[in-house]
Structures are given as structure tokens and as C-alpha cells.
Coordinates of C-alpha atoms in Angstrom, one line a residue:
Chain A
X237 CA -123.9 -182.8 -65.4
X238 CA -121.2 -184.3 -63.3
X239 CA -122.0 -187.9 -64.3
X240 CA -119.0 -190.2 -64.6
X241 CA -119.4 -191.0 -68.3
X242 CA -118.6 -187.4 -69.4
X243 CA -115.4 -187.2 -67.4
X244 CA -112.8 -185.7 -69.8
X245 CA -109.8 -185.3 -67.4
X246 CA -108.4 -183.0 -64.7
X247 CA -107.0 -179.6 -65.5
X248 CA -104.4 -177.8 -63.5
X249 CA -103.6 -174.1 -63.9
X250 CA -100.2 -172.5 -63.6
X251 CA -99.2 -168.8 -63.6
X252 CA -96.1 -168.8 -65.6
X253 CA -94.5 -170.8 -68.5
X254 CA -91.5 -172.2 -66.5
X255 CA -93.8 -173.7 -63.9
X256 CA -95.8 -175.3 -66.7
X257 CA -92.7 -176.6 -68.4
X258 CA -91.5 -178.2 -65.1
X259 CA -94.9 -179.7 -64.4
X260 CA -95.2 -181.1 -67.9
X261 CA -91.8 -182.8 -67.5
X262 CA -93.1 -184.4 -64.2
X263 CA -96.3 -185.5 -65.8
X264 CA -94.3 -187.0 -68.7
X265 CA -92.0 -188.8 -66.3
X266 CA -94.9 -190.1 -64.2
X267 CA -96.0 -192.1 -67.3
X268 CA -99.5 -190.7 -67.7
X269 CA -100.8 -192.2 -70.9
X270 CA -102.6 -189.1 -72.2
X271 CA -102.0 -185.4 -71.3
X272 CA -101.8 -182.1 -73.0
X273 CA -100.4 -178.6 -72.2
X274 CA -102.1 -175.3 -73.1
X275 CA -100.3 -172.0 -73.4
X276 CA -101.4 -168.6 -74.8
X277 CA -98.2 -168.4 -76.9
X278 CA -95.6 -170.9 -78.1
X279 CA -93.2 -171.9 -75.3
X280 CA -89.7 -173.1 -76.3
X281 CA -88.8 -176.6 -75.1
X282 CA -92.5 -177.7 -74.8
X283 CA -92.0 -180.5 -77.3
X284 CA -89.2 -182.0 -75.3
X285 CA -91.0 -181.6 -72.0
X286 CA -94.0 -183.4 -73.4
X287 CA -91.8 -186.1 -74.8
X288 CA -93.1 -185.6 -78.3
X289 CA -91.0 -187.2 -81.1
X290 CA -90.2 -185.4 -84.3
X291 CA -93.1 -185.1 -86.7
X292 CA -93.4 -187.5 -89.6
X293 CA -94.9 -184.9 -91.8
X294 CA -91.6 -184.1 -93.7
X295 CA -91.4 -187.6 -95.0
X296 CA -95.0 -187.4 -96.3
X297 CA -94.1 -184.1 -98.0
X298 CA -91.0 -185.6 -99.6
X299 CA -92.6 -188.7 -101.0
X300 CA -95.7 -186.7 -102.2
X301 CA -93.4 -184.2 -103.9
X302 CA -91.5 -186.9 -105.6
X303 CA -94.8 -188.5 -106.8
X304 CA -96.0 -185.1 -108.2
X305 CA -92.7 -184.7 -109.9
X306 CA -92.7 -188.1 -111.5
X307 CA -96.4 -188.0 -112.4
X308 CA -95.9 -184.6 -114.2
X309 CA -93.0 -185.9 -116.2
X310 CA -94.7 -189.1 -117.1
X311 CA -98.0 -187.3 -118.1
X312 CA -96.2 -184.8 -120.3
X313 CA -94.0 -187.4 -121.9
X314 CA -97.1 -189.5 -122.6
X315 CA -99.1 -186.7 -124.1
X316 CA -96.3 -185.0 -126.0
X317 CA -94.3 -188.0 -127.2
X318 CA -96.6 -191.1 -127.2
X319 CA -100.3 -190.3 -127.4
X320 CA -100.2 -187.2 -129.6
X321 CA -96.7 -186.4 -130.8
X322 CA -96.5 -182.7 -131.6
X323 CA -93.7 -181.0 -133.4
X324 CA -92.9 -177.8 -131.6
X325 CA -90.3 -175.7 -133.3
X326 CA -88.5 -178.8 -134.6
X327 CA -87.5 -179.9 -131.1
X328 CA -87.6 -183.5 -130.1
X329 CA -90.9 -184.9 -128.9
X330 CA -89.5 -185.7 -125.5
X331 CA -88.1 -182.2 -124.7
X332 CA -87.7 -182.4 -121.0
X333 CA -86.7 -178.8 -120.4
X334 CA -90.1 -177.7 -121.5
X335 CA -91.7 -180.0 -119.0
X336 CA -89.7 -178.7 -116.0
X337 CA -92.1 -175.8 -115.1
X338 CA -95.1 -178.1 -114.9
X339 CA -93.0 -180.7 -113.1
X340 CA -92.0 -178.1 -110.5
X341 CA -95.6 -176.9 -110.1
X342 CA -97.0 -180.3 -109.6
X343 CA -94.2 -181.2 -107.1
X344 CA -95.1 -178.1 -105.1
X345 CA -98.9 -178.6 -105.4
X346 CA -98.9 -182.3 -104.5
X347 CA -96.4 -181.8 -101.7
X348 CA -98.3 -178.8 -100.3
X349 CA -101.7 -180.4 -100.3
X350 CA -100.4 -183.7 -98.9
X351 CA -98.7 -181.8 -96.1
X352 CA -101.9 -180.2 -95.2
X353 CA -103.8 -183.5 -95.2
X354 CA -101.0 -185.2 -93.2
X355 CA -101.0 -182.4 -90.7
X356 CA -104.7 -182.7 -90.2
X357 CA -104.4 -186.5 -89.9
X358 CA -101.6 -186.5 -87.4
X359 CA -103.3 -183.8 -85.3
X360 CA -106.6 -185.6 -85.5
X361 CA -108.3 -182.6 -86.9
X362 CA -110.8 -181.2 -87.5
X363 CA -112.2 -182.0 -84.0
X364 CA -115.6 -180.5 -83.4
X365 CA -116.2 -182.4 -80.2
X366 CA -114.0 -180.4 -77.9
X367 CA -114.5 -177.0 -76.6
X368 CA -112.1 -174.7 -74.8
X369 CA -111.7 -175.7 -71.1
X370 CA -111.3 -172.2 -69.8
X371 CA -111.0 -168.8 -71.6
X372 CA -108.0 -167.8 -69.5
X373 CA -105.7 -170.3 -71.3
X374 CA -106.0 -168.2 -74.4
X375 CA -105.1 -165.1 -72.4
X376 CA -102.6 -165.3 -69.6
X377 CA -102.7 -168.7 -68.0
X378 CA -101.0 -172.0 -68.6
X379 CA -102.8 -175.3 -68.1
X380 CA -102.1 -178.9 -68.0
X381 CA -104.8 -181.5 -68.8
X382 CA -104.4 -185.1 -67.7
X383 CA -106.9 -187.3 -69.5
X384 CA -108.3 -190.7 -68.9
X385 CA -107.4 -193.5 -68.4
X386 CA -106.0 -191.7 -65.4
X387 CA -108.7 -191.5 -62.7
X388 CA -110.0 -188.2 -61.4
X389 CA -108.6 -188.8 -57.9
X390 CA -105.2 -189.9 -59.2
X391 CA -104.8 -186.9 -61.6
X392 CA -106.1 -184.4 -59.0
X393 CA -103.7 -185.5 -56.4
X394 CA -100.8 -185.5 -58.8
X395 CA -101.5 -182.0 -60.1
X396 CA -101.9 -180.6 -56.6
X397 CA -98.6 -182.3 -55.6
X398 CA -96.7 -180.7 -58.5
X399 CA -97.9 -177.2 -57.6
X400 CA -100.9 -176.4 -59.8
X401 CA -102.6 -173.2 -58.5
X402 CA -106.0 -174.4 -59.3
X403 CA -107.2 -177.9 -60.1
X404 CA -110.6 -179.0 -61.3
X405 CA -112.1 -181.9 -63.2
X406 CA -113.5 -181.1 -66.7
X407 CA -116.4 -182.8 -68.4
X408 CA -116.8 -183.4 -72.1
X409 CA -118.8 -180.7 -73.8
X410 CA -119.1 -180.3 -77.5
X411 CA -121.0 -178.3 -80.0
X412 CA -122.8 -181.4 -81.2
X413 CA -123.6 -182.7 -77.8
Chain B
X220 CA -85.1 -165.7 -61.9
X221 CA -82.1 -163.8 -63.2
X222 CA -80.8 -163.8 -66.7
X223 CA -77.4 -162.2 -67.2
X224 CA -77.6 -160.8 -70.7
X225 CA -74.2 -159.1 -70.9
X226 CA -71.9 -161.9 -69.9
X227 CA -70.4 -163.1 -73.2
X228 CA -66.9 -164.5 -73.0
X229 CA -64.9 -162.7 -75.7
X230 CA -63.1 -165.5 -77.7
X231 CA -60.6 -162.8 -79.0
X232 CA -58.7 -163.0 -82.2
X233 CA -57.6 -166.0 -84.1
X234 CA -54.1 -166.7 -85.3
X235 CA -54.0 -169.4 -88.1
X236 CA -51.5 -172.2 -87.5
X237 CA -48.0 -171.3 -88.9
X238 CA -47.8 -174.2 -91.3
X239 CA -51.2 -173.1 -92.8
X240 CA -49.9 -169.6 -93.3
X241 CA -46.7 -170.9 -94.8
X242 CA -48.8 -173.0 -97.2
X243 CA -50.8 -169.9 -98.3
X244 CA -47.6 -167.9 -98.8
X245 CA -46.2 -170.8 -101.0
X246 CA -49.5 -170.7 -103.0
X247 CA -49.0 -167.0 -103.7
X248 CA -45.4 -167.5 -104.9
X249 CA -46.4 -170.5 -107.0
X250 CA -49.4 -168.6 -108.4
X251 CA -47.2 -165.6 -109.4
X252 CA -44.6 -167.9 -111.0
X253 CA -47.2 -170.0 -113.0
X254 CA -49.0 -166.9 -114.2
X255 CA -45.7 -165.4 -115.4
X256 CA -44.7 -168.7 -117.1
X257 CA -48.3 -169.1 -118.4
X258 CA -48.1 -165.6 -120.1
X259 CA -45.1 -166.7 -122.1
X260 CA -46.3 -170.2 -122.9
X261 CA -50.0 -169.7 -123.5
X262 CA -51.3 -166.2 -122.9
X263 CA -54.9 -167.2 -123.6
X264 CA -54.9 -169.8 -121.0
X265 CA -53.2 -167.6 -118.5
X266 CA -55.6 -164.7 -119.0
X267 CA -58.7 -166.9 -119.1
X268 CA -57.6 -168.5 -115.8
X269 CA -56.9 -165.0 -114.4
X270 CA -60.3 -163.5 -115.2
X271 CA -61.9 -166.8 -113.9
X272 CA -60.2 -166.6 -110.5
X273 CA -60.4 -162.8 -110.4
X274 CA -64.2 -163.1 -110.7
X275 CA -64.5 -166.0 -108.4
X276 CA -62.6 -164.5 -105.5
X277 CA -64.1 -161.1 -106.0
X278 CA -67.6 -162.7 -105.7
X279 CA -66.6 -164.5 -102.5
X280 CA -65.4 -161.3 -100.9
X281 CA -68.4 -159.4 -102.0
X282 CA -70.6 -162.2 -100.8
X283 CA -69.3 -161.6 -97.3
X284 CA -70.3 -158.0 -97.5
X285 CA -73.7 -158.9 -98.9
X286 CA -74.4 -161.4 -96.2
X287 CA -73.4 -159.0 -93.5
X288 CA -75.5 -156.2 -94.8
X289 CA -78.7 -158.3 -95.1
X290 CA -78.2 -159.2 -91.5
X291 CA -78.0 -155.5 -90.5
X292 CA -80.9 -154.7 -92.7
X293 CA -83.2 -157.3 -91.3
X294 CA -82.0 -156.9 -87.8
X295 CA -81.2 -160.6 -87.7
X296 CA -80.5 -162.1 -84.2
X297 CA -79.5 -165.7 -85.2
X298 CA -76.5 -164.6 -87.2
X299 CA -74.8 -162.4 -84.6
X300 CA -72.1 -164.8 -83.5
X301 CA -71.0 -165.6 -87.1
X302 CA -71.5 -162.3 -88.8
X303 CA -67.9 -161.3 -88.2
X304 CA -66.7 -164.3 -90.2
X305 CA -68.7 -163.0 -93.3
X306 CA -67.1 -159.6 -92.7
X307 CA -63.7 -161.3 -92.7
X308 CA -64.2 -162.3 -96.3
X309 CA -64.3 -158.7 -97.4
X310 CA -60.6 -158.3 -96.3
X311 CA -59.8 -159.4 -99.8
X312 CA -61.8 -156.6 -101.5
X313 CA -58.9 -154.0 -101.6
X314 CA -56.8 -156.6 -103.5
X315 CA -59.5 -156.8 -106.1
X316 CA -58.3 -153.4 -107.1
X317 CA -54.8 -154.8 -107.7
X318 CA -56.1 -157.8 -109.5
X319 CA -58.3 -155.6 -111.7
X320 CA -55.2 -153.5 -112.4
X321 CA -53.5 -156.6 -113.7
X322 CA -56.6 -157.6 -115.6
X323 CA -56.4 -154.3 -117.4
X324 CA -53.4 -155.6 -119.4
X325 CA -55.3 -158.7 -120.4
X326 CA -58.3 -156.8 -121.9
X327 CA -56.7 -157.2 -125.4
X328 CA -56.3 -160.9 -125.0
X329 CA -59.7 -161.6 -123.4
X330 CA -62.3 -159.3 -124.9
X331 CA -62.9 -159.4 -128.6
X332 CA -64.6 -156.0 -128.5
X333 CA -61.3 -154.3 -127.5
X334 CA -59.8 -155.3 -130.8
X335 CA -60.7 -152.7 -133.5
X336 CA -59.9 -155.2 -136.3
X337 CA -62.4 -157.6 -134.9
X338 CA -65.1 -155.0 -134.4
X339 CA -64.7 -153.3 -137.8
X340 CA -67.2 -154.5 -140.3
X341 CA -69.3 -156.3 -137.7
X342 CA -72.5 -154.1 -137.4
X343 CA -73.5 -155.6 -134.1
X344 CA -70.2 -155.0 -132.4
X345 CA -69.9 -151.6 -134.1
X346 CA -73.2 -150.7 -132.6
X347 CA -72.0 -151.7 -129.1
X348 CA -68.8 -149.7 -129.1
X349 CA -70.4 -146.9 -127.2
X350 CA -70.7 -149.2 -124.3
X351 CA -68.1 -151.8 -124.8
X352 CA -64.8 -149.8 -125.1
X353 CA -61.8 -150.1 -122.9
X354 CA -62.2 -146.6 -121.3
X355 CA -65.8 -147.1 -120.3
X356 CA -65.1 -150.7 -119.2
X357 CA -62.4 -149.5 -116.8
X358 CA -64.5 -146.6 -115.5
X359 CA -67.5 -148.9 -114.8
X360 CA -65.4 -151.5 -113.0
X361 CA -63.6 -148.9 -111.0
X362 CA -66.9 -147.2 -110.0
X363 CA -68.2 -150.5 -108.8
X364 CA -65.1 -151.3 -106.9
X365 CA -65.2 -147.8 -105.3
X366 CA -68.8 -148.4 -104.1
X367 CA -67.9 -151.8 -102.6
X368 CA -64.7 -150.5 -101.0
X369 CA -66.5 -147.5 -99.5
X370 CA -69.3 -149.5 -98.0
X371 CA -67.1 -152.3 -96.7
X372 CA -64.8 -149.7 -95.1
X373 CA -67.7 -147.8 -93.4
X374 CA -70.0 -150.7 -92.4
X375 CA -67.3 -153.1 -91.3
X376 CA -65.5 -150.2 -89.7
X377 CA -68.7 -149.5 -87.7
X378 CA -68.9 -153.2 -86.7
X379 CA -65.3 -153.2 -85.5
X380 CA -65.7 -150.0 -83.6
X381 CA -68.7 -151.6 -81.8
X382 CA -66.4 -154.3 -80.4
X383 CA -64.8 -151.6 -78.2
X384 CA -67.7 -149.2 -77.6
X385 CA -70.7 -151.6 -77.7
X386 CA -72.7 -148.6 -78.9
X387 CA -75.9 -149.9 -80.4
X388 CA -76.2 -146.7 -82.6
X389 CA -73.5 -148.3 -84.8
X390 CA -75.9 -151.2 -85.6
X391 CA -78.6 -148.7 -86.4
X392 CA -76.2 -146.8 -88.7
X393 CA -75.4 -150.0 -90.5
X394 CA -79.0 -150.7 -90.8
X395 CA -79.5 -147.4 -92.6
X396 CA -76.5 -147.9 -94.8
X397 CA -77.3 -151.5 -95.8
X398 CA -80.3 -150.8 -98.2
X399 CA -78.2 -148.1 -99.9
X400 CA -75.4 -150.6 -100.4
X401 CA -77.7 -153.4 -101.5
X402 CA -79.3 -151.3 -104.2
X403 CA -76.0 -150.1 -105.5
X404 CA -74.6 -153.6 -105.2
X405 CA -77.4 -154.9 -107.4
X406 CA -76.4 -152.4 -110.1
X407 CA -72.7 -152.5 -109.8
X408 CA -72.4 -156.3 -109.5
X409 CA -74.7 -156.8 -112.5
X410 CA -72.5 -154.4 -114.5
X411 CA -69.3 -156.1 -113.3
X412 CA -70.6 -159.6 -114.3
X413 CA -71.8 -158.2 -117.7
X414 CA -68.4 -156.6 -118.2
X415 CA -66.0 -159.3 -117.0
X416 CA -67.8 -162.5 -118.0
X417 CA -70.7 -161.8 -120.4
X418 CA -68.7 -159.6 -122.7
X419 CA -66.2 -162.4 -123.3
X420 CA -68.6 -163.1 -126.1
X421 CA -69.7 -159.6 -127.1
X422 CA -72.5 -160.8 -129.4
X423 CA -74.3 -162.7 -126.7
X424 CA -76.6 -161.1 -124.1
X425 CA -78.8 -162.4 -121.3
X426 CA -80.6 -160.0 -119.0
X427 CA -80.6 -162.5 -116.2
X428 CA -76.9 -163.0 -116.3
X429 CA -76.2 -160.7 -113.4
X430 CA -78.7 -162.5 -111.2
X431 CA -77.2 -165.8 -112.3
X432 CA -73.7 -164.6 -111.1
X433 CA -75.3 -163.3 -107.9
X434 CA -76.9 -166.7 -107.3
X435 CA -73.4 -168.2 -107.5
X436 CA -71.9 -165.5 -105.4
X437 CA -74.3 -166.1 -102.5
X438 CA -74.1 -169.8 -102.9
X439 CA -70.3 -169.7 -102.5
X440 CA -70.2 -167.0 -99.8
X441 CA -72.6 -169.0 -97.6
X442 CA -70.4 -172.1 -98.1
X443 CA -67.3 -170.1 -97.2
X444 CA -69.0 -168.6 -94.1
X445 CA -70.1 -172.1 -93.1
X446 CA -66.7 -173.5 -93.5
X447 CA -65.1 -170.7 -91.5
X448 CA -67.7 -171.2 -88.7
X449 CA -67.1 -174.9 -88.5
X450 CA -63.4 -174.5 -88.6
X451 CA -63.3 -171.9 -85.8
X452 CA -65.7 -174.0 -83.8
X453 CA -63.4 -177.0 -84.1
X454 CA -60.5 -174.7 -83.0
X455 CA -62.5 -174.0 -79.8
X456 CA -63.1 -170.3 -80.7
X457 CA -66.8 -170.4 -81.1
X458 CA -67.6 -173.3 -78.8
X459 CA -69.9 -171.4 -76.4
X460 CA -71.2 -169.0 -79.1
X461 CA -72.4 -171.1 -82.0
X462 CA -74.6 -174.1 -81.4
X463 CA -76.2 -176.5 -83.8
X464 CA -79.3 -174.2 -84.1
X465 CA -77.0 -171.6 -85.7
X466 CA -75.5 -174.2 -88.0
X467 CA -79.0 -175.4 -88.8
X468 CA -80.0 -171.9 -90.0
X469 CA -76.8 -171.6 -92.0
X470 CA -77.6 -175.0 -93.5
X471 CA -81.1 -173.9 -94.5
X472 CA -79.6 -170.8 -96.2
X473 CA -77.2 -173.1 -98.1
X474 CA -80.0 -175.4 -99.1
X475 CA -82.3 -172.5 -100.1
X476 CA -79.7 -170.9 -102.3
X477 CA -78.7 -174.1 -103.9
X478 CA -82.3 -174.2 -105.2
X479 CA -82.2 -170.5 -106.0
X480 CA -79.1 -171.0 -108.2
X481 CA -80.8 -173.9 -110.0
X482 CA -83.9 -171.9 -110.5
X483 CA -82.1 -168.9 -112.0
X484 CA -79.8 -171.1 -114.0
X485 CA -82.7 -173.0 -115.5
X486 CA -84.7 -169.7 -116.1
X487 CA -81.7 -168.5 -118.2
X488 CA -81.3 -171.7 -120.0
X489 CA -85.0 -172.5 -120.7
X490 CA -85.9 -169.2 -122.3
X491 CA -82.9 -169.3 -124.6
X492 CA -83.4 -172.9 -125.5
X493 CA -87.1 -172.5 -126.1
X494 CA -86.9 -169.4 -128.2
X495 CA -83.8 -170.7 -130.1
X496 CA -82.9 -167.3 -131.5
X497 CA -79.5 -167.3 -133.3
X498 CA -78.2 -164.3 -131.4
X499 CA -78.9 -165.9 -128.0
X500 CA -78.5 -169.6 -128.5
X501 CA -74.7 -169.7 -129.3
X502 CA -73.8 -169.5 -125.7
X503 CA -75.5 -172.7 -124.9
X504 CA -74.5 -174.4 -128.1
X505 CA -70.9 -174.0 -127.1
X506 CA -71.7 -175.5 -123.7
X507 CA -73.9 -178.4 -124.8
X508 CA -71.5 -180.0 -127.3
X509 CA -68.0 -181.4 -127.1
X510 CA -66.7 -182.2 -123.6
X511 CA -68.4 -179.1 -122.3
X512 CA -71.5 -181.2 -122.2
X513 CA -70.1 -183.1 -119.2
X514 CA -69.3 -179.9 -117.4
X515 CA -72.9 -178.7 -118.0
X516 CA -74.2 -182.0 -116.7
X517 CA -72.0 -181.6 -113.7
X518 CA -73.6 -178.3 -112.9
X519 CA -77.1 -179.9 -112.8
X520 CA -76.1 -183.0 -110.9
X521 CA -73.2 -181.7 -108.9
X522 CA -73.9 -178.1 -108.2
X523 CA -77.6 -178.5 -107.7
X524 CA -78.7 -182.1 -106.9
X525 CA -75.8 -183.2 -104.7
X526 CA -76.0 -180.4 -102.2
X527 CA -79.8 -180.5 -102.4
X528 CA -80.0 -184.2 -101.3
X529 CA -77.1 -183.9 -98.9
X530 CA -78.7 -181.0 -97.1
X531 CA -82.4 -181.9 -97.3
X532 CA -82.6 -183.6 -93.9
X533 CA -82.6 -181.9 -90.5
X534 CA -79.9 -184.0 -89.1
X535 CA -77.5 -183.1 -91.9
X536 CA -78.0 -179.4 -91.4
X537 CA -77.2 -179.8 -87.7
X538 CA -74.1 -181.8 -88.2
X539 CA -71.0 -179.7 -88.5
X540 CA -69.0 -182.4 -90.3
X541 CA -71.6 -182.9 -93.0
X542 CA -72.0 -179.1 -93.4
X543 CA -68.3 -178.6 -93.8
X544 CA -68.0 -181.3 -96.3
X545 CA -70.9 -179.9 -98.4
X546 CA -69.5 -176.4 -98.0
X547 CA -66.1 -177.5 -99.6
X548 CA -68.0 -179.2 -102.3
X549 CA -70.1 -176.1 -103.0
X550 CA -67.0 -173.9 -103.2
X551 CA -65.5 -176.2 -105.8
X552 CA -68.8 -176.4 -107.7
X553 CA -69.0 -172.6 -107.9
X554 CA -65.4 -172.6 -109.1
X555 CA -66.4 -175.0 -111.9
X556 CA -69.4 -172.9 -112.7
X557 CA -67.2 -169.8 -113.3
X558 CA -64.9 -171.9 -115.3
X559 CA -67.9 -173.0 -117.4
X560 CA -68.8 -169.3 -118.0
X561 CA -65.2 -168.3 -119.0
X562 CA -63.4 -171.1 -120.8
X563 CA -65.9 -172.2 -123.6
X564 CA -65.3 -168.8 -125.1
X565 CA -61.6 -169.7 -125.7
X566 CA -61.5 -173.5 -125.8
X567 CA -64.4 -175.1 -127.8
X568 CA -63.3 -178.7 -127.4
X569 CA -63.7 -178.9 -123.7
X570 CA -62.3 -177.7 -120.4
X571 CA -58.6 -177.1 -120.2
X572 CA -57.1 -177.9 -116.9
X573 CA -53.4 -178.0 -116.3
X574 CA -50.6 -176.5 -114.4
X575 CA -51.4 -172.9 -115.4
X576 CA -55.0 -173.2 -114.2
X577 CA -53.9 -175.0 -111.0
X578 CA -51.2 -172.5 -110.3
X579 CA -53.3 -169.4 -110.9
X580 CA -56.1 -170.8 -108.7
X581 CA -53.6 -171.6 -106.0
X582 CA -52.2 -168.1 -106.2
X583 CA -55.5 -166.4 -105.8
X584 CA -56.6 -168.7 -103.0
X585 CA -53.3 -168.0 -101.2
X586 CA -53.9 -164.2 -101.4
X587 CA -57.5 -164.6 -100.4
X588 CA -56.5 -166.9 -97.5
X589 CA -53.8 -164.5 -96.3
X590 CA -56.1 -161.5 -96.2
X591 CA -58.8 -163.4 -94.4
X592 CA -56.3 -164.9 -91.9
X593 CA -54.8 -161.4 -91.3
X594 CA -58.3 -160.0 -90.7
X595 CA -59.0 -162.7 -88.1
X596 CA -55.6 -162.2 -86.4
X597 CA -56.2 -158.5 -86.0
X598 CA -59.9 -158.5 -85.1
X599 CA -62.2 -160.4 -82.7
X600 CA -63.7 -163.5 -84.4
X601 CA -67.1 -162.5 -82.9
X602 CA -68.8 -159.1 -83.0
X603 CA -68.5 -158.9 -79.3
X604 CA -70.3 -155.6 -79.0
X605 CA -73.3 -156.5 -81.0
X606 CA -76.5 -155.8 -79.0
X607 CA -78.1 -159.0 -80.3
X608 CA -75.2 -161.3 -79.4
X609 CA -76.4 -162.2 -75.9
X610 CA -79.8 -163.1 -77.2
X611 CA -78.4 -165.1 -80.0
X612 CA -76.5 -167.4 -77.7
X613 CA -79.9 -168.8 -76.6
X614 CA -81.0 -169.2 -80.2
X615 CA -83.3 -172.1 -80.6
X616 CA -85.3 -173.3 -83.6

């Protein structure tokens, strides 16, 4: 099992969130290319400690919402005033107030669905090739995973040096192995 | 690891700069003078401007009480350092009684239903006399005022008492009182907006009108709270207490209720426009033709779209200068919205804006400013005894 090709990184465990935050900062500053932190609950300041930039999802949401809005207006205008002009209560064919509810709905629908898709894309989800490293990180422990290209020796030494309580190499395991 | 939870530096009271207070006092005098002159030159304009500003500043003061009570009701933590500023707006409430007493003498000039000659022979207005008559009008308004004054006295009294005792039971008491107030507020404020603004045209009715006025009330109150917060922060009073995360939350509130106002305003408009019933559509006919068209367009572009796009980004909501600028703009936009509700009933050609309108507005803003400044001079600018204050200082998004 412990063959080199399945090596997925080195994981270090910490007992409390502040220690993990501090360790994460050190890993960030040591310029490891790929690493991740695991906590049983959200920890404030983790984004900054990991050096994660602001998400780009809001821009996707905005542009998608705008597209939905414009599409809904154009489509209603085209159907009601161009393709099949319909006299409703003597109002002008292009009666924009009547279009607003549909414009609003499509804005929200397109923006919402695009946000979901963008979120999955940016998070590289769904990912069925990864399994939990240790059940304790969903319960009461805090873990830090340093992934390749860092070598096993390099990562192990660094994690031990920054005070991880337990350090071990992990190997890729997946449901579809 | 030690976290000291109870060490919050009390910023104390705030005394407004003397020139500012002098300016407010001048405004009051100017306002009283212009109103007196206006009554003799053009009573319609003077009274229209009076009811406009009466309603605007009453809403602002009530908005402060509304904001504070939803914080108590929900047990909000984030707002603890700025809740006192929303309480300070209610200092104007007792003066609403005075301004309503003055309004009493304008009923004849403002409300067609109070004129028997106008009502006689009009079957619709005759049918409404059971509700729309001077006696009942005064009773309804005084009842509403009594409710607001009672709850502001008790709840804000509790909050001020807590500054000294730090007793958390006072917060719990306010939490129990808040839902009672909020339910009564919904009823009394709806009735006040029906009475004071909607009955300017006694033929017209819109069941959503109270909600529309409420949307404007909260829109303006949030802007006023934001402006006070940024101002006191710039004066060094809230430096340690309010950080950009608090401002961000306030900005989100302003953004959300900009949308809420537009949603309610459009709901009222679209149903009337779509159904096109003669008894309902007159209200919008007056406002969609002549120069009123441009004011209506301003409400869409200025009151909704401008704050919407200015506040949409995260960085804008965390920037106190941007927030303060938008807050001033929102306060003006709400003032124009109330103008748009009042004036078309008297001036069909377009908005009338001259020395009477400016003077009366200055007068009201002077009185409002003085009462708020007096409140902040007498009381701590932060609810220093609030059990959630210490936690709120570490507020993070």
C-alpha cells in the first residue's frame, strides 16, 4: 500500500484552533505550493491565514443576473411587441411594467444557478476521488495537510517543527480506486 | 489564554460643536418665521410643506425606535455599539405631539374630507365620513402617538438604566416588550400614514400604502443611523467600538432596504397600473404627467438604482466615506419621496420648491437636530451596560 505513487501528502494534527491558525500561517509563509486546513467548525481568520484571496463568485453572480435580466426583457419584448403583438387592456405593446416580475424572476434564477455552478467550479467539486483522512477532524481535532510537490520528508520535518501533535503521511484512497 | 470581556472603554457623552448647535437654532428660528410668512402668503404651500416635513421627521424618529426594538427582539450582537444612536433619533418623538397639535389647525386646508361642502353630494366621501372625520382623525393619531411615546419611554429608559446598572434583565425586559411594540407599531403607523398622507386624496386607497411608508421609514432611519455612526467615529467617539465589520452590516441593511423599498413601491404601482381602475389610478395619473413625471423617474433612478449600484460592492459597504455619502443621498431621496406623496395633491403642474419649502424643512431639521444633539449630550453614545457589547467589539464577518 505504501507505494510512492499513491503518496497524497503529510497530515499534522493539532488540538486546538489557535495552534492550527498559527501553523497555517507558518505553512503559508514557508511557500508550500499546496496545502489545506481541516476543522470541525468554521474558524475565523482561516482565509487570511491560508492566504486565500476574495472569491470571484460574486462577479459571476452579477454578470449572470444581468444576463438573465436583459434576456427576460428582450424575450418578452420580442414576443409581446414584435413576433405576436397582443393588445392587453389597450396598453402599449411594449409595456415594461408588466415584464418586470418575469425580469426579476429570471435575474434571480440565472444568478442563483450560475452561482451554484461557479461555486462547484472554483471548489473543483464534485470530487469523488478523495476520502476523509481521519474521522477525528470532523469531531474534535484540527489538521493541516501539506500536499505534493512537497516531499514526504520535507513536509514531515516542517510539521513536526511547527508543533503538530501527530504527523503521518497519507496515501490516496478513493471510492473508485 | 485570557480574554477580558468586561473592559470596554466608555466613550461617554457627545457634545456637538457650538457652531453646529448655533446653526440648528438658526434653522428653528428661520423655520418658524417662514412658516408664519408662508401661512399669510400661501397657506396651501405652507401646510403642504408642514405635513410633508411632519411626516418625514416623525418617520425618522420612529425608525430609530423600530431599529432598536428589532435588535432587542432578535438579540442581535453586531449592533450593540451603535444601537444607542438609533435610540437617539427617538428624542424627537415628544415633539411630534407638538407638531401634530399645529397640524390640527391645518386639517381644514389639507384634507378635503374635513370640508362638509366638499363631502356633501359625493356618495363616496359621504360613505367615508364614519372614519374620515376630524374627531376620529385626531383620536387615531393621538392613540398612535401615545403608543410610540409609551414604548420609547419604557424601552429606551431601560436601555439608559442599563448604562449604570449593567443589569442584563433590562435587555430581557426589552426583548419581551419589543414584539408588543412591533405589532402595535405596524397598526398605528399604517393608520398614521393612511390618515396623514393617503387621505390627502380621500377618494384614493391603496392597502399597501402603510407598508410603502414603512419601507421609506426604515430606508431613511438606516441612513440616519449610518450617518450618525460615521460622524461620531470621525469625532473619535466610536473609534475602538465600531470597526468596518459593523459598517459592513449597516451597509448591507441599507442595501437590502433600498431593494425592499423598490419592491414595495413597484408592487403598489404595478397592480394599480395593470388593473387601471378609475378609483385607483388617479393617484398615479397625477404623478406620471406634467413635471411630476421627472420626480417619479427620480424615485426609480435616484432612490433605488443609485444606492443599489453604489452599495453593491463589498468595499463600498466597508468604506465609511462612501457609506456617509450614500446615507446623505438616501435621506434626501426619502424627503423627495414624501414630497412626491404630498404635493401632487395640491400642485398638479409639478413640484413647488421655494423659500417656504426650504424654510419649513430647515425648521424641522433644526428641531430634530437639537433634540438628537441634546440626547447625545445627556447620555452615553454607546449602550455601555449592554451584555452583548464586549462580544460585539470582536465582531467579524
